[in-house]
Short mmCIF file of C-alpha atoms (C1' of nucleotides) in Angstrom, two decimals:
data_model
loop_
_atom_site.label_atom_id
_atom_site.label_comp_id
_atom_site.label_asym_id
_atom_site.label_seq_id
_atom_site.Cartn_x
_atom_site.Cartn_y
_atom_site.Cartn_z
CA MET A 1 1.50 -31.27 11.48
CA LEU A 2 -0.93 -31.44 14.38
CA VAL A 3 -4.70 -31.15 14.53
CA ASN A 4 -6.33 -29.76 17.69
CA PRO A 5 -3.12 -30.01 19.70
CA GLU A 6 -2.47 -28.78 23.22
CA ALA A 7 -0.48 -25.58 23.44
CA GLU A 8 2.57 -27.46 24.71
CA ASP A 9 2.57 -29.89 21.78
CA ALA A 10 1.96 -27.14 19.25
CA SER A 11 4.79 -25.22 20.84
CA ARG A 12 7.23 -27.95 19.87
CA ILE A 13 6.32 -27.61 16.19
CA VAL A 14 6.43 -23.84 16.40
CA GLU A 15 9.85 -23.71 18.01
CA GLU A 16 11.33 -26.27 15.69
CA THR A 17 9.93 -24.58 12.58
CA LEU A 18 11.07 -21.14 13.68
CA PHE A 19 14.51 -22.52 14.53
CA GLN A 20 15.07 -24.08 11.14
CA HIS A 21 13.42 -21.20 9.29
CA GLY A 22 10.59 -23.18 7.80
CA LEU A 23 7.12 -21.99 6.93
CA LEU A 24 4.91 -22.02 10.01
CA LEU A 25 1.14 -22.16 9.95
CA VAL A 26 -1.06 -21.91 13.02
CA VAL A 27 -4.84 -21.74 12.90
CA GLY A 28 -6.75 -21.12 16.09
CA ARG A 29 -8.35 -18.70 18.50
CA CYS A 30 -6.01 -15.90 19.34
CA SER A 31 -5.62 -12.30 20.37
CA VAL A 32 -2.99 -10.00 18.92
CA ARG A 33 -1.16 -7.00 20.27
CA TYR A 34 0.97 -4.73 18.11
CA ILE A 35 3.22 -1.95 19.34
CA GLY A 36 5.49 0.06 17.11
CA ARG A 37 4.87 2.74 14.50
CA ALA A 38 1.31 2.64 15.77
CA GLU A 39 -0.43 0.44 18.33
CA SER A 40 -3.22 -2.03 17.87
CA LYS A 41 -5.19 -4.57 19.82
CA LEU A 42 -7.16 -7.43 18.33
CA GLU A 43 -9.64 -9.13 20.65
CA PRO A 44 -9.89 -12.93 20.68
CA GLY A 45 -11.18 -14.66 17.57
CA GLU A 46 -10.26 -17.45 15.17
CA ARG A 47 -7.51 -16.57 12.70
CA MET A 48 -4.64 -17.88 10.66
CA LEU A 49 -1.04 -17.10 11.54
CA ILE A 50 1.69 -17.48 8.95
CA ILE A 51 5.37 -17.03 9.63
CA LYS A 52 7.64 -17.38 6.63
CA GLU A 53 11.22 -18.50 6.18
CA ASP A 54 12.47 -14.93 6.01
CA GLY A 55 10.81 -13.97 9.29
CA SER A 56 7.83 -12.17 7.86
CA LEU A 57 4.58 -12.57 9.80
CA LEU A 58 0.95 -12.46 8.71
CA VAL A 59 -2.23 -12.69 10.78
CA HIS A 60 -5.25 -13.21 8.55
CA ARG A 61 -8.89 -13.00 9.56
CA SER A 62 -11.62 -14.84 7.69
CA THR A 63 -12.24 -11.87 5.40
CA GLY A 64 -10.24 -9.15 3.73
CA TYR A 65 -7.38 -9.13 1.30
CA GLU A 66 -4.98 -7.58 3.76
CA PRO A 67 -3.62 -9.13 6.94
CA VAL A 68 -5.05 -7.61 10.13
CA ASN A 69 -1.58 -7.68 11.67
CA TRP A 70 1.80 -8.31 10.08
CA GLN A 71 5.53 -7.81 10.23
CA PRO A 72 7.92 -7.45 7.30
CA PRO A 73 10.79 -9.92 6.74
CA GLY A 74 13.67 -9.99 9.18
CA CYS A 75 11.86 -10.42 12.47
CA VAL A 76 13.30 -12.28 15.44
CA TYR A 77 10.94 -14.66 17.17
CA HIS A 78 10.27 -15.84 20.66
CA SER A 79 7.62 -18.35 21.63
CA GLN A 80 6.42 -20.12 24.72
CA ALA A 81 3.57 -22.29 25.97
CA ARG A 82 2.19 -21.60 29.42
CA ASN A 83 -1.09 -22.51 31.08
CA GLY A 84 -2.44 -23.85 27.83
CA VAL A 85 -1.69 -20.60 26.00
CA LEU A 86 0.73 -20.46 23.08
CA GLU A 87 2.43 -17.10 22.71
CA ILE A 88 4.44 -16.14 19.66
CA GLN A 89 6.18 -12.81 19.53
CA ALA A 90 7.88 -11.15 16.58
CA VAL A 91 10.33 -8.33 17.17
CA ARG A 92 12.21 -6.13 14.75
CA HIS A 93 14.29 -3.01 14.93
CA ARG A 94 14.48 0.07 12.74
CA PRO A 95 11.71 0.80 13.22
CA SER A 96 11.38 -0.83 16.61
CA GLU A 97 8.13 -2.74 16.79
CA SER A 98 6.65 -6.04 17.88
CA VAL A 99 3.64 -8.26 17.36
CA LYS A 100 2.50 -10.72 20.00
CA VAL A 101 0.01 -13.46 19.10
CA SER A 102 -1.57 -15.46 21.93
CA PHE A 103 -3.45 -18.65 21.10
CA ASP A 104 -5.77 -20.11 23.71
CA ARG A 105 -7.11 -22.72 21.28
CA ILE A 106 -5.34 -24.30 18.34
CA PHE A 107 -7.09 -26.08 15.47
CA LEU A 108 -4.14 -26.76 13.28
CA THR A 109 -0.42 -26.18 13.33
CA SER A 110 2.04 -27.13 10.69
CA GLY A 111 5.69 -26.59 9.87
CA MET A 112 6.67 -26.91 6.22
CA ASN A 113 9.48 -26.36 3.82
CA LEU A 114 8.32 -25.11 0.47
CA ALA A 115 10.72 -25.63 -2.43
CA ASP A 116 10.04 -22.78 -4.79
CA SER A 117 12.42 -21.71 -7.52
CA GLY A 118 9.73 -20.88 -10.08
CA GLU A 119 10.28 -17.59 -11.84
CA PHE A 120 7.74 -14.80 -11.50
CA SER A 121 7.28 -12.43 -14.41
CA LEU A 122 5.00 -9.44 -14.52
CA HIS A 123 4.22 -8.16 -17.99
CA ALA A 124 2.73 -4.90 -19.21
CA SER A 125 3.76 -2.99 -16.11
CA GLU A 126 4.57 0.67 -16.55
CA GLU A 127 8.26 -0.13 -16.50
CA ASP A 128 7.70 -2.64 -19.28
CA MET A 129 6.12 0.12 -21.32
CA HIS A 130 9.19 2.30 -20.84
CA LYS A 131 11.42 -0.53 -22.02
CA ALA A 132 9.18 -1.29 -24.97
CA ILE A 133 9.49 2.30 -26.23
CA LEU A 134 13.26 2.07 -25.90
CA ILE A 135 13.37 -1.17 -27.85
CA ARG A 136 10.90 -0.15 -30.53
CA PRO A 137 10.60 3.64 -30.64
CA THR A 138 8.10 3.43 -33.50
CA LEU A 139 5.58 2.35 -30.86
CA LEU A 140 5.51 6.04 -30.05
CA GLU A 141 6.07 7.53 -33.52
CA GLU A 142 8.19 7.24 -36.67
CA GLY A 143 11.63 8.72 -36.28
CA PHE A 144 11.65 8.95 -32.49
CA LYS A 145 15.07 8.31 -30.94
CA PRO A 146 15.35 7.74 -27.18
CA ILE A 147 18.13 9.58 -25.37
CA SER A 148 17.57 8.54 -21.78
CA TYR A 149 14.96 7.05 -19.48
CA GLU A 150 13.86 7.63 -15.90
CA LYS A 151 15.86 10.80 -16.11
CA LYS A 152 16.07 12.93 -12.99
CA VAL A 153 14.77 16.44 -13.51
CA ASP A 154 13.75 19.09 -11.02
CA PRO A 155 10.20 18.00 -10.21
CA GLY A 156 10.95 14.25 -10.21
CA PHE A 157 11.66 11.57 -12.78
CA LEU A 158 10.50 11.70 -16.34
CA ASP A 159 9.74 8.37 -17.92
CA VAL A 160 11.36 8.53 -21.35
CA TYR A 161 13.24 11.34 -23.03
CA GLY A 162 14.46 11.56 -26.64
CA GLN A 163 14.29 13.47 -29.89
CA ASP A 164 11.99 13.30 -32.89
CA SER A 165 12.66 13.11 -36.62
CA GLN A 166 13.04 16.89 -36.77
CA GLY A 167 15.55 17.06 -33.95
CA ARG A 168 13.11 18.42 -31.38
CA LEU A 169 13.40 17.12 -27.82
CA VAL A 170 10.55 14.87 -26.73
CA VAL A 171 9.53 14.37 -23.11
CA ILE A 172 7.29 11.34 -22.64
CA GLU A 173 5.06 10.59 -19.69
CA VAL A 174 3.89 6.97 -19.72
CA LYS A 175 0.75 5.71 -17.99
CA ARG A 176 -0.34 2.09 -17.90
CA LYS A 177 -3.97 3.02 -17.45
CA THR A 178 -6.21 5.80 -18.71
CA ALA A 179 -4.27 9.02 -18.18
CA GLY A 180 -5.99 11.58 -15.98
CA LYS A 181 -5.49 15.20 -15.08
CA GLN A 182 -2.62 14.36 -12.77
CA ALA A 183 -0.61 12.78 -15.57
CA VAL A 184 -0.99 15.92 -17.70
CA ILE A 185 0.12 18.16 -14.84
CA GLN A 186 3.13 15.94 -14.24
CA LEU A 187 4.07 16.02 -17.91
CA ALA A 188 3.63 19.79 -18.05
CA LYS A 189 6.02 20.22 -15.13
CA TYR A 190 8.64 18.02 -16.75
CA VAL A 191 8.35 19.79 -20.09
CA GLU A 192 8.65 23.17 -18.43
CA SER A 193 11.74 22.05 -16.57
CA ILE A 194 13.40 20.75 -19.74
CA ARG A 195 12.44 23.83 -21.74
CA GLY A 196 14.19 25.97 -19.19
CA LYS A 197 17.48 24.25 -19.92
CA ALA A 198 17.23 23.18 -23.54
CA ASP A 199 18.32 25.18 -26.55
CA ARG A 200 15.81 23.56 -28.87
CA GLN A 201 12.09 23.09 -29.15
CA VAL A 202 10.63 20.65 -26.61
CA ARG A 203 7.55 18.49 -27.18
CA GLY A 204 5.58 16.88 -24.37
CA VAL A 205 3.91 13.57 -25.12
CA LEU A 206 1.51 11.67 -22.89
CA ALA A 207 1.64 7.98 -23.84
CA ALA A 208 -1.15 5.82 -22.43
CA PRO A 209 -3.80 3.33 -23.54
CA ASP A 210 -6.43 6.05 -23.18
CA ILE A 211 -7.01 9.56 -21.95
CA ALA A 212 -9.73 10.53 -19.47
CA LYS A 213 -12.76 12.44 -20.68
CA GLY A 214 -12.20 16.18 -20.78
CA VAL A 215 -8.50 15.90 -20.11
CA GLN A 216 -7.68 16.27 -23.80
CA THR A 217 -8.77 19.92 -23.55
CA LEU A 218 -6.33 20.55 -20.72
CA LEU A 219 -3.59 18.77 -22.64
CA SER A 220 -4.17 20.74 -25.84
CA GLY A 221 -4.35 23.97 -23.88
CA LEU A 222 -0.84 23.31 -22.62
CA SER A 223 0.35 22.46 -26.14
CA LEU A 224 1.02 18.87 -25.17
CA GLU A 225 0.20 15.75 -27.17
CA PHE A 226 -1.45 12.43 -26.54
CA LYS A 227 -0.21 9.23 -28.17
CA ARG A 228 -2.11 6.00 -27.76
CA LEU A 229 0.14 3.26 -26.38
CA ASP A 230 -1.19 -0.25 -25.80
CA PRO A 231 0.31 -2.07 -22.79
CA LYS A 232 -0.36 -5.38 -24.48
CA LYS A 233 1.62 -4.42 -27.58
CA CYS A 234 4.43 -3.30 -25.30
CA ALA A 235 4.40 -6.67 -23.57
CA GLU A 236 4.56 -8.43 -26.92
CA THR A 237 7.47 -6.25 -27.97
CA LEU A 238 9.31 -7.21 -24.80
CA GLN A 239 8.57 -10.87 -25.26
CA GLN A 240 10.00 -10.78 -28.78
CA SER A 241 13.12 -9.04 -27.66
CA LYS A 242 14.51 -11.26 -24.93
CA ALA A 243 16.41 -10.05 -21.90
CA THR A 244 19.70 -10.82 -23.61
CA LYS A 245 18.78 -8.65 -26.57
CA LEU A 246 17.91 -5.85 -24.19
CA ALA A 247 21.34 -6.03 -22.63
CA THR A 248 23.09 -5.72 -25.99
CA PHE A 249 20.74 -2.89 -26.90
CA PHE A 250 21.86 -0.86 -23.92
CA LYS A 251 25.49 -1.43 -24.80
CA GLU A 252 25.16 -0.66 -28.50
CA THR A 253 23.13 2.52 -28.32
CA GLU A 254 25.37 4.13 -25.68
CA MET A 255 22.68 6.35 -24.31
CA ASP A 256 23.76 9.82 -23.26
CA ASP A 257 22.33 11.10 -19.99
CA ARG A 258 23.83 14.58 -19.98
CA MET B 1 -8.79 -31.66 5.87
CA LEU B 2 -6.67 -33.89 3.65
CA VAL B 3 -2.94 -34.59 3.60
CA ASN B 4 -1.27 -35.48 0.30
CA PRO B 5 -4.59 -36.05 -1.46
CA GLU B 6 -5.19 -36.78 -5.10
CA ALA B 7 -6.41 -33.82 -7.13
CA GLU B 8 -9.88 -35.38 -7.40
CA ASP B 9 -10.23 -35.78 -3.63
CA ALA B 10 -8.86 -32.34 -2.92
CA SER B 11 -11.28 -30.99 -5.47
CA ARG B 12 -14.19 -32.15 -3.35
CA ILE B 13 -12.99 -30.13 -0.36
CA VAL B 14 -12.29 -27.14 -2.55
CA GLU B 15 -15.69 -27.13 -4.20
CA GLU B 16 -17.54 -27.63 -0.97
CA THR B 17 -15.61 -24.94 0.85
CA LEU B 18 -16.02 -22.45 -1.99
CA PHE B 19 -19.72 -23.26 -2.19
CA GLN B 20 -20.41 -22.61 1.47
CA HIS B 21 -18.03 -19.65 1.60
CA GLY B 22 -15.61 -21.10 4.08
CA LEU B 23 -11.91 -20.44 4.41
CA LEU B 24 -9.96 -22.58 1.96
CA LEU B 25 -6.32 -23.50 2.33
CA VAL B 26 -4.33 -25.42 -0.26
CA VAL B 27 -0.61 -26.05 0.00
CA GLY B 28 1.18 -27.67 -2.91
CA ARG B 29 3.12 -27.34 -6.13
CA CYS B 30 1.40 -24.96 -8.48
CA SER B 31 1.74 -22.48 -11.29
CA VAL B 32 -0.21 -19.24 -11.44
CA ARG B 33 -1.44 -17.10 -14.29
CA TYR B 34 -2.85 -13.64 -13.83
CA ILE B 35 -4.54 -11.55 -16.50
CA GLY B 36 -6.17 -8.21 -15.85
CA ARG B 37 -4.81 -4.75 -15.12
CA ALA B 38 -1.45 -6.29 -15.91
CA GLU B 39 -0.39 -9.84 -16.72
CA SER B 40 1.83 -12.21 -14.81
CA LYS B 41 3.08 -15.74 -14.96
CA LEU B 42 4.46 -17.74 -12.06
CA GLU B 43 6.35 -20.91 -12.96
CA PRO B 44 5.74 -24.10 -10.94
CA GLY B 45 6.81 -24.15 -7.31
CA GLU B 46 5.47 -24.96 -3.86
CA ARG B 47 3.15 -22.31 -2.42
CA MET B 48 0.20 -21.68 -0.17
CA LEU B 49 -3.18 -20.70 -1.57
CA ILE B 50 -5.75 -19.03 0.65
CA ILE B 51 -9.28 -18.20 -0.40
CA LYS B 52 -11.36 -16.38 2.16
CA GLU B 53 -15.08 -16.28 2.94
CA ASP B 54 -15.48 -12.99 1.10
CA GLY B 55 -13.88 -14.31 -2.06
CA SER B 56 -10.46 -12.74 -1.65
CA LEU B 57 -7.54 -14.82 -2.87
CA LEU B 58 -3.90 -14.96 -1.78
CA VAL B 59 -1.01 -16.94 -3.21
CA HIS B 60 1.96 -16.85 -0.86
CA ARG B 61 5.49 -18.02 -1.59
CA SER B 62 7.87 -19.12 1.15
CA THR B 63 9.29 -15.63 1.52
CA GLY B 64 8.06 -12.08 1.34
CA TYR B 65 5.45 -10.14 3.20
CA GLU B 66 3.30 -9.65 0.14
CA PRO B 67 1.39 -12.29 -1.78
CA VAL B 68 2.89 -13.07 -5.19
CA ASN B 69 -0.59 -13.15 -6.67
CA TRP B 70 -3.91 -12.09 -5.21
CA GLN B 71 -7.44 -10.97 -5.82
CA PRO B 72 -9.50 -8.58 -3.70
CA PRO B 73 -12.79 -9.65 -2.08
CA GLY B 74 -15.78 -10.38 -4.28
CA CYS B 75 -14.33 -12.87 -6.72
CA VAL B 76 -16.34 -15.65 -8.33
CA TYR B 77 -14.68 -19.05 -8.38
CA HIS B 78 -14.53 -22.00 -10.65
CA SER B 79 -12.56 -25.17 -9.96
CA GLN B 80 -11.99 -28.53 -11.56
CA ALA B 81 -9.78 -31.59 -11.25
CA ARG B 82 -8.53 -33.17 -14.45
CA ASN B 83 -5.64 -35.54 -15.17
CA GLY B 84 -4.41 -35.19 -11.61
CA VAL B 85 -4.31 -31.41 -11.85
CA LEU B 86 -6.42 -29.20 -9.62
CA GLU B 87 -7.32 -25.88 -11.20
CA ILE B 88 -8.85 -23.03 -9.27
CA GLN B 89 -9.81 -19.86 -11.05
CA ALA B 90 -10.90 -16.55 -9.53
CA VAL B 91 -12.69 -14.01 -11.70
CA ARG B 92 -13.88 -10.52 -10.93
CA HIS B 93 -15.23 -7.59 -12.88
CA ARG B 94 -14.61 -3.85 -12.59
CA PRO B 95 -11.78 -4.16 -13.27
CA SER B 96 -12.04 -7.36 -15.25
CA GLU B 97 -9.30 -9.75 -14.21
CA SER B 98 -8.67 -13.33 -13.28
CA VAL B 99 -6.18 -15.53 -11.47
CA LYS B 100 -5.78 -19.20 -12.31
CA VAL B 101 -3.90 -21.50 -9.95
CA SER B 102 -3.00 -25.00 -11.18
CA PHE B 103 -1.82 -27.58 -8.65
CA ASP B 104 -0.06 -30.70 -9.93
CA ARG B 105 0.82 -31.82 -6.42
CA ILE B 106 -1.05 -31.16 -3.19
CA PHE B 107 0.44 -31.48 0.29
CA LEU B 108 -2.44 -30.21 2.29
CA THR B 109 -5.93 -28.93 1.71
CA SER B 110 -8.36 -27.75 4.30
CA GLY B 111 -11.74 -26.07 4.46
CA MET B 112 -12.51 -24.19 7.64
CA ASN B 113 -14.98 -21.83 9.18
CA LEU B 114 -13.36 -19.27 11.43
CA ALA B 115 -15.61 -17.62 13.99
CA ASP B 116 -14.17 -14.19 14.51
CA SER B 117 -16.07 -11.34 16.08
CA GLY B 118 -13.11 -9.91 17.98
CA GLU B 119 -12.82 -6.17 17.68
CA PHE B 120 -9.76 -4.62 16.10
CA SER B 121 -8.65 -1.25 17.39
CA LEU B 122 -5.79 0.81 16.09
CA HIS B 123 -4.63 3.38 18.59
CA ALA B 124 -2.63 6.52 18.16
CA SER B 125 -4.05 7.09 14.73
CA GLU B 126 -4.19 10.65 13.49
CA GLU B 127 -7.88 10.84 14.32
CA ASP B 128 -7.11 9.68 17.85
CA MET B 129 -4.70 12.57 18.13
CA HIS B 130 -7.41 15.00 17.04
CA LYS B 131 -9.77 13.63 19.66
CA ALA B 132 -7.09 13.72 22.33
CA ILE B 133 -6.53 17.43 21.71
CA LEU B 134 -10.27 18.03 22.00
CA ILE B 135 -10.48 16.12 25.27
CA ARG B 136 -7.35 17.57 26.80
CA PRO B 137 -6.42 20.81 25.01
CA THR B 138 -3.43 21.29 27.29
CA LEU B 139 -1.74 18.57 25.25
CA LEU B 140 -1.27 21.38 22.73
CA GLU B 141 -0.81 24.34 25.09
CA GLU B 142 -2.20 26.02 28.22
CA GLY B 143 -5.35 27.97 27.57
CA PHE B 144 -6.17 26.49 24.18
CA LYS B 145 -9.91 26.09 23.55
CA PRO B 146 -11.10 24.01 20.59
CA ILE B 147 -13.88 25.50 18.48
CA SER B 148 -14.32 22.88 15.80
CA TYR B 149 -12.55 19.93 14.25
CA GLU B 150 -12.20 18.54 10.76
CA LYS B 151 -13.57 21.89 9.64
CA LYS B 152 -14.15 22.35 5.94
CA VAL B 153 -12.16 25.23 4.50
CA ASP B 154 -11.32 26.14 0.94
CA PRO B 155 -8.33 23.84 0.34
CA GLY B 156 -9.71 20.87 2.31
CA PHE B 157 -10.25 19.94 5.94
CA LEU B 158 -8.22 21.36 8.75
CA ASP B 159 -7.63 19.05 11.65
CA VAL B 160 -8.41 21.12 14.73
CA TYR B 161 -9.41 24.75 15.02
CA GLY B 162 -9.76 26.85 18.14
CA GLN B 163 -8.56 29.91 20.03
CA ASP B 164 -5.71 30.50 22.42
CA SER B 165 -5.59 32.19 25.83
CA GLN B 166 -5.31 35.59 24.14
CA GLY B 167 -8.33 35.07 21.92
CA ARG B 168 -6.34 34.50 18.73
CA LEU B 169 -7.60 31.87 16.33
CA VAL B 170 -5.46 28.76 16.13
CA VAL B 171 -5.34 26.45 13.11
CA ILE B 172 -3.78 23.07 13.93
CA GLU B 173 -2.40 20.57 11.48
CA VAL B 174 -1.85 17.20 13.13
CA LYS B 175 0.57 14.55 11.88
CA ARG B 176 1.02 11.15 13.48
CA LYS B 177 4.58 10.84 12.23
CA THR B 178 7.42 13.24 11.62
CA ALA B 179 5.93 16.22 9.82
CA GLY B 180 7.49 17.00 6.46
CA LYS B 181 7.40 19.78 3.94
CA GLN B 182 3.99 18.70 2.71
CA ALA B 183 2.44 19.15 6.14
CA VAL B 184 3.78 22.69 6.36
CA ILE B 185 2.44 23.56 2.94
CA GLN B 186 -0.95 22.17 3.89
CA LEU B 187 -1.00 24.14 7.14
CA ALA B 188 0.05 27.31 5.34
CA LYS B 189 -2.83 26.95 2.90
CA TYR B 190 -5.33 26.48 5.71
CA VAL B 191 -4.01 29.43 7.68
CA GLU B 192 -4.14 31.62 4.61
CA SER B 193 -7.69 30.57 3.94
CA ILE B 194 -8.79 31.32 7.52
CA ARG B 195 -6.92 34.63 7.59
CA GLY B 196 -8.85 35.72 4.55
CA LYS B 197 -12.12 35.37 6.43
CA ALA B 198 -11.24 36.06 10.08
CA ASP B 199 -11.34 39.40 11.81
CA ARG B 200 -8.63 38.46 14.32
CA GLN B 201 -5.07 37.26 14.36
CA VAL B 202 -4.61 33.66 13.19
CA ARG B 203 -1.87 31.32 14.39
CA GLY B 204 -0.87 28.18 12.50
CA VAL B 205 0.38 25.27 14.58
CA LEU B 206 1.89 22.04 13.30
CA ALA B 207 1.37 19.34 15.92
CA ALA B 208 3.40 16.16 15.42
CA PRO B 209 5.78 13.86 17.28
CA ASP B 210 8.66 15.37 15.32
CA ILE B 211 9.49 17.71 12.47
CA ALA B 212 11.71 16.73 9.55
CA LYS B 213 15.20 18.19 9.35
CA GLY B 214 15.26 21.55 7.58
CA VAL B 215 11.50 21.90 7.59
CA GLN B 216 11.62 24.10 10.72
CA THR B 217 13.20 26.83 8.59
CA LEU B 218 10.35 26.69 6.11
CA LEU B 219 7.85 26.73 8.97
CA SER B 220 9.43 29.73 10.69
CA GLY B 221 9.70 31.56 7.39
CA LEU B 222 5.94 31.29 7.05
CA SER B 223 5.45 32.46 10.66
CA LEU B 224 4.01 29.11 11.67
CA GLU B 225 4.74 27.15 14.83
CA PHE B 226 5.66 23.59 15.72
CA LYS B 227 4.30 21.89 18.83
CA ARG B 228 5.53 18.46 19.82
CA LEU B 229 2.62 16.04 20.23
CA ASP B 230 3.26 12.43 21.26
CA PRO B 231 0.87 9.90 19.69
CA LYS B 232 1.38 7.62 22.66
CA LYS B 233 0.26 10.28 25.13
CA CYS B 234 -2.76 10.91 22.93
CA ALA B 235 -3.62 7.22 23.02
CA GLU B 236 -3.35 7.21 26.81
CA THR B 237 -5.59 10.26 27.04
CA LEU B 238 -8.17 8.51 24.94
CA GLN B 239 -7.95 5.34 26.99
CA GLN B 240 -8.64 7.32 30.16
CA SER B 241 -11.61 9.04 28.68
CA LYS B 242 -13.78 6.24 27.38
CA ALA B 243 -15.92 6.36 24.28
CA THR B 244 -19.00 7.07 26.37
CA LYS B 245 -17.33 10.06 27.94
CA LEU B 246 -16.36 11.27 24.50
CA ALA B 247 -19.98 11.14 23.38
CA THR B 248 -21.16 13.27 26.28
CA PHE B 249 -18.26 15.63 25.63
CA PHE B 250 -19.43 16.27 22.11
CA LYS B 251 -22.94 16.96 23.33
CA GLU B 252 -21.99 19.19 26.25
CA THR B 253 -19.52 21.44 24.51
CA GLU B 254 -21.87 22.17 21.61
CA MET B 255 -19.12 22.88 19.20
CA ASP B 256 -19.83 25.58 16.65
CA ASP B 257 -18.87 24.79 13.08
CA ARG B 258 -19.81 28.10 11.49
"C1'" DA C 1 -19.42 5.99 -10.17
"C1'" DA C 2 -15.29 8.82 -10.02
"C1'" DT C 3 -11.83 11.38 -7.44
"C1'" DT C 4 -8.84 12.15 -3.55
"C1'" DA C 5 -6.12 11.05 0.34
"C1'" DA C 6 -4.06 8.00 3.74
"C1'" DA C 7 -1.60 3.53 4.97
"C1'" DT C 8 1.87 0.16 10.80
"C1'" DT C 9 1.38 1.25 3.24
"C1'" DT C 10 5.60 -1.87 0.83
"C1'" DC C 11 9.25 -1.90 -2.49
"C1'" DG C 12 12.95 -0.29 -5.13
"C1'" DC C 13 16.45 2.97 -6.39
"C1'" DC C 14 19.44 6.55 -5.63
"C1'" DT C 15 21.97 9.89 -2.64
"C1'" DA D 1 20.38 4.94 6.51
"C1'" DG D 2 17.19 8.42 4.58
"C1'" DG D 3 14.33 10.39 0.79
"C1'" DC D 4 11.54 10.16 -3.30
"C1'" DG D 5 8.60 7.84 -6.70
"C1'" DA D 6 5.73 3.91 -8.15
"C1'" DA D 7 2.38 0.03 -7.26
"C1'" DG D 8 -1.86 -5.24 -10.64
"C1'" DT D 9 -0.92 -0.72 -4.81
"C1'" DT D 10 -5.60 -1.21 -1.26
"C1'" DT D 11 -8.97 1.11 1.40
"C1'" DA D 12 -11.94 4.54 2.99
"C1'" DA D 13 -14.15 8.91 2.47
"C1'" DT D 14 -16.11 12.36 -0.32
"C1'" DT D 15 -18.08 14.58 -4.56
#
DNA sequence: AATTAAATTTCGCCT
DNA sequence: AGGCGAAGTTTAATT
């Protein structure tokens, strides 16, 4: 790690870190040029450059959640120090594009190796809600039996698909947030598609924590139903039934995707 | 800036930097808990925490373009050091959510103030392509004369609108990338809308660097046209004609938006 | 404030 | 490799 280094000294850290695929951090005054899917130019200013082990690149300004310039993982790098200017260039193909960062002043540069094997788990995502219904169908309603999930139909993918206690087909559209008009339209399309092929009655159910104001009218008008489904309860259901249990579940129920 | 500090010492830098809205950087071993729109848990590992002047937060692992946890600008922070553990918590409302980062080991912490007034310009955006057509209509075709741009019509806004050398109206849908089915549908809607009101023939032109495979058939079937338009050439056109020139252009041509 | 549309969207899955 | 759908999408523009 170097504080206020000359470009040539910083360059040594940069090259070494890039070579051994470490995490590189450079803070200083730079300009950035991007050419690829679009083109951009960033005039000189003080920013933070991060290059990760996997070759991804981030240029962050002092404000804003998003990087001002970036490259996804898999970039190839080239760097050089000349006339007190440190240039770092990232290139990737498919699509062909490149980002060039030129530092004329460097406050801090550091090469690191972060050991990180910690697991990341995201709960109560929409996919978790799908799974929760599969594991505990009563979350939706008594007697519901899932047949398939993320089933491909004409207009796209329907979330969960099954039959109710009376043998009617049930098409379920799941939303993690308050369901709006768009969700109803989507459900309607799926139901229509299934009705065209099925030989039995088909119900359409919108499952979400809440439904937007006024949308209930639209839903009722299309003879569709709303069922309240709490993401938190879904997450709890998943937590109770561990990943291993889920695996056996899929084997035991032998879901038919005809 | 501190290297391998105790939590209590790091805490001083953190608090001060947060207080004066500087850029905060903490690298170390941490766990992260997020609760809000969804919920997530990140088990201990070595990561980089960035908190910006505007209150945005980023937790970056050693790989991946995207942060593993984050918060948009406008968060309120609370931090404390206890039993050798540094805890930093970001809270925001609307939607209500929070991220808590707990460091049990710190490699590096730094508070900075980045002076950055450099302008960022993204060229060859779709809007740039609109402007380029206005400045040099021959980019589209000989004899084309723009009448208005971003004109409000029933289904939305059409990109550019004008008349050709034979006095026919021309509706142009511009895409910066390969135009797909959606672009054709959009153009068709606009053309239909204009045809309903116009007293002359109306042409529909899709202007893009390329057209998706198979979409040409759809386009032809609707009696619409495709014109190749290179974003790069548009960017060059804009560069030649400076912003000042553009301003006078808008004044001089007195474009009618009836 | 709510809705809609675009993004150098990214990411994942399936064809 | 390309295409489609989802995202804790984010962000900006518009109603």
